[in-house]
């Protein structure tokens, strides 16, 4: 791996951690709070692509596992994965990978709609497909009892997908200019 790639992977892992400084929004009917960190997941995949985006978020999840206080409220440590929101967090590297894979296939030119749909599929659908059943399993609840509250997260997640898509389009348009400076 090139030094530039390592720096980008570390940068997006750090950016996702920095989003953890924003306080979570607790909801009274579910133990899973609203956080800004899925924006980092979406941006990592949309900007870095499948391999580097997935790796950056995998490193972030490994930082959580070893106890780095990178989640909102300064939380970290492997027991986080035993909480109802653990499945959502464990889904993040796969989500970034899927977003990156879809962007690589659908967005040859940096355009909003292909990147937006990629962030919706990877950053919402993939995360919910893993997080909701995991939440049901950990909390010993029926699946519908954990699936129904996710409707509350959708507006914020769609907003994060819009933000990630706008930023990714602008950054990806600048990438050829940044790569030219290497020659």
CSV table of N, CA, C and O in Angstrom, one decimal, residues 4 174-183:
chain,number,residue,atom,x,y,z
A,4,UNK,N,0.4,7.4,0.5
A,4,UNK,CA,-0.8,8.3,0.3
A,4,UNK,C,-2.0,7.5,0.7
A,4,UNK,O,-2.9,8.1,1.4
A,174,UNK,N,-12.1,16.7,-7.6
A,174,UNK,CA,-10.7,17.3,-7.3
A,174,UNK,C,-9.6,16.2,-7.4
A,174,UNK,O,-8.5,16.6,-7.5
A,175,UNK,N,-10.0,15.0,-7.3
A,175,UNK,CA,-9.0,13.9,-7.2
A,175,UNK,C,-8.0,13.9,-8.4
A,175,UNK,O,-6.8,13.8,-8.3
A,176,UNK,N,-8.5,14.0,-9.7
A,176,UNK,CA,-7.6,14.1,-10.8
A,176,UNK,C,-6.6,15.2,-10.6
A,176,UNK,O,-5.4,15.1,-11.0
A,177,UNK,N,-7.0,16.3,-10.1
A,177,UNK,CA,-6.1,17.5,-10.0
A,177,UNK,C,-5.0,17.1,-8.9
A,177,UNK,O,-3.9,17.4,-9.0
A,178,UNK,N,-5.5,16.4,-7.8
A,178,UNK,CA,-4.5,16.1,-6.8
A,178,UNK,C,-3.6,15.0,-7.3
A,178,UNK,O,-2.4,15.0,-6.9
A,179,UNK,N,-4.0,14.1,-8.1
A,179,UNK,CA,-3.2,13.0,-8.6
A,179,UNK,C,-2.2,13.5,-9.6
A,179,UNK,O,-1.1,13.0,-9.7
A,180,UNK,N,-2.5,14.6,-10.3
A,180,UNK,CA,-1.6,15.2,-11.3
A,180,UNK,C,-0.4,15.7,-10.7
A,180,UNK,O,0.7,15.7,-11.3
A,181,UNK,N,-0.5,16.2,-9.4
A,181,UNK,CA,0.7,16.8,-8.8
A,181,UNK,C,1.8,15.8,-8.4
A,181,UNK,O,2.9,16.2,-8.1
A,182,UNK,N,1.4,14.5,-8.5
A,182,UNK,CA,2.4,13.5,-8.2
A,182,UNK,C,3.4,13.2,-9.3
A,182,UNK,O,4.5,12.7,-9.2
A,183,UNK,N,3.0,13.6,-10.6
A,183,UNK,CA,3.9,13.3,-11.7
A,183,UNK,C,4.9,14.4,-12.0
A,183,UNK,O,4.9,15.4,-11.5
